[in-house]
Amino acid sequence: MELKTILGYLQEKTILVTGATGFLAMVFLEKILRVQPDVKKVYLLLRAPDTNSANDQMHNEIIGKALFKVLREKLGADFDSFISEKVVAVPGDVTSENLGVQDFKLREEMFTEIQIILNSAATTNFDERYDIALDVNTFGVLHVLSFAMKCILLEMLLHVSTAYVCGEREGLIPEDSSSFMDEKAKGTTKFNFQVREKKVVEKKLNELKARGASEENIRSTMKDFGIERAKLYGWPNTYVFTKAMGEIFLENSRENLPLVIIRPTVVTSTYKEPFPGWIQGFRTIDSVIAAYCKGKLTCLLVDPMSVFDMVSSKSINLLMPPNTTYNYIYIPVDMVVNSIISAMVVNANQSSIVIYHVGSSFGNPIQFCDIHNFVFRHFTKSPWVNKDGNAVKVGKCTMFRTMASFRMYMQICFMIPLQGLKFVSKASGGYFQDMYVNNSRKLTLVMRLVELYKPYMLFKGIFDDNNSEELQKLTSECYIDAKEFNFDPKCIDWEDYFMNTHIPGLRKHVMVQ
């Protein structure tokens, strides 16, 4: 049997990428351009009002990143002309018909040229406004699917989902279709979500507007409404519920379109490519690490013996910024990108649907207590220096295995003292009122976030990756260059990765900013 090449398949291909400013999409773009410069064209869908704005956004938020320094050094003076030749910034939006591409000529060009679509557009906030989450994560998928069906040369639609569409399942979670979600949701598949949920959202928004609700009130109400709808059908939060519905739509509406669904756990810094440790923004456990090394995090609601793929949580420390997200999940982003490219190549032109879990909990598990140990050792050896020039001394975090023990801790350490502060403030004629209000607001926020992220702090599932194993086997047997697209988590030495790659990368690319 004559062996093929993955790079050979990508040659002269035209690709559309949605969610182009996202972490995963940027690493995908960089990899394609670096390893296969003979790709024909890559369209990047960007939320911008016009072409000039889209081009500015592409150069400022994507191409200008340090991520592209290897490619920039490789091409030298030809870098800008290469980007102009290969990459097209397209103003649009997945929440609109035809992906919001207004230019008729450009749209028809895309319909006749595109062979591969990577849909990575999503809002990942666990408590996003329900109307926004639906528009992007659910109905946005339908718009992408509709667009894909108009692409006459289409060979592959790859949709990036999340492993946590499983909800709060325990034990070994298979790479099955969304049929289990249909069953889990019970009555949800008996009606048309596209009609029902739109009507529910419109009714709620109309009620709020009729009452003259402020924008802030509408925002908070719609966030709560999303959680309410998710829990009604058996999911813990708005994000995974809307992503699950997106998968259901894809499976039920794709007809014979070649479809791959990649379900990563949560993605973190690069393992090797284009260089180790690159990361954009606080991701996964990184906000926990940042708070910990600055002495602001002393306790967590987490089972230290849990296998982390990882999970998602929020800080439970009152001193953390109110909008800081903690998504514990570990699979390096370059490995996810390699799995995406491999899946595209292997499944191209197949009128089937294949789902892949891309994570490490099954093949190379790591426990939270090990992560904590790595972080403690790193910042003990190389402490964070605060703005006053003083090295911050770190200690071991207190970990609470149950919500009951955490609530008791919060009651003793924060709630009772807060009530004391309230009493003192009243006795002093309101002298401490501002301090009381500020601390009360923080405490309310912390408890909300802990309730929201509790299912992930104490997650008991392990993600089966049998399909991903088969994909690795198939690529290694059939493609000469399979090693260039490695995504086997078993090769990761977690201690080395944390100590010498991830934490140094976090300090260099994010924390210093």
PDB file of C-alpha atoms in Angstrom, residues 101 103-113:
ATOM      1  CA  VAL A 101     -21.055  37.777   4.690  1.00  0.00           C
ATOM      2  CA  ASP A 103     -20.389  41.020  -0.094  1.00  0.00           C
ATOM      3  CA  PHE A 104     -22.232  38.960  -2.729  1.00  0.00           C
ATOM      4  CA  LYS A 105     -19.157  38.413  -4.910  1.00  0.00           C
ATOM      5  CA  LEU A 106     -17.060  37.279  -1.941  1.00  0.00           C
ATOM      6  CA  ARG A 107     -19.832  35.013  -0.709  1.00  0.00           C
ATOM      7  CA  GLU A 108     -20.184  33.299  -4.094  1.00  0.00           C
ATOM      8  CA  GLU A 109     -16.421  32.944  -4.281  1.00  0.00           C
ATOM      9  CA  MET A 110     -16.430  31.217  -0.908  1.00  0.00           C
ATOM     10  CA  PHE A 111     -19.255  28.884  -1.951  1.00  0.00           C
ATOM     11  CA  THR A 112     -17.295  27.758  -5.019  1.00  0.00           C
ATOM     12  CA  GLU A 113     -13.838  27.483  -3.408  1.00  0.00           C
TER      13      GLU A 113
END
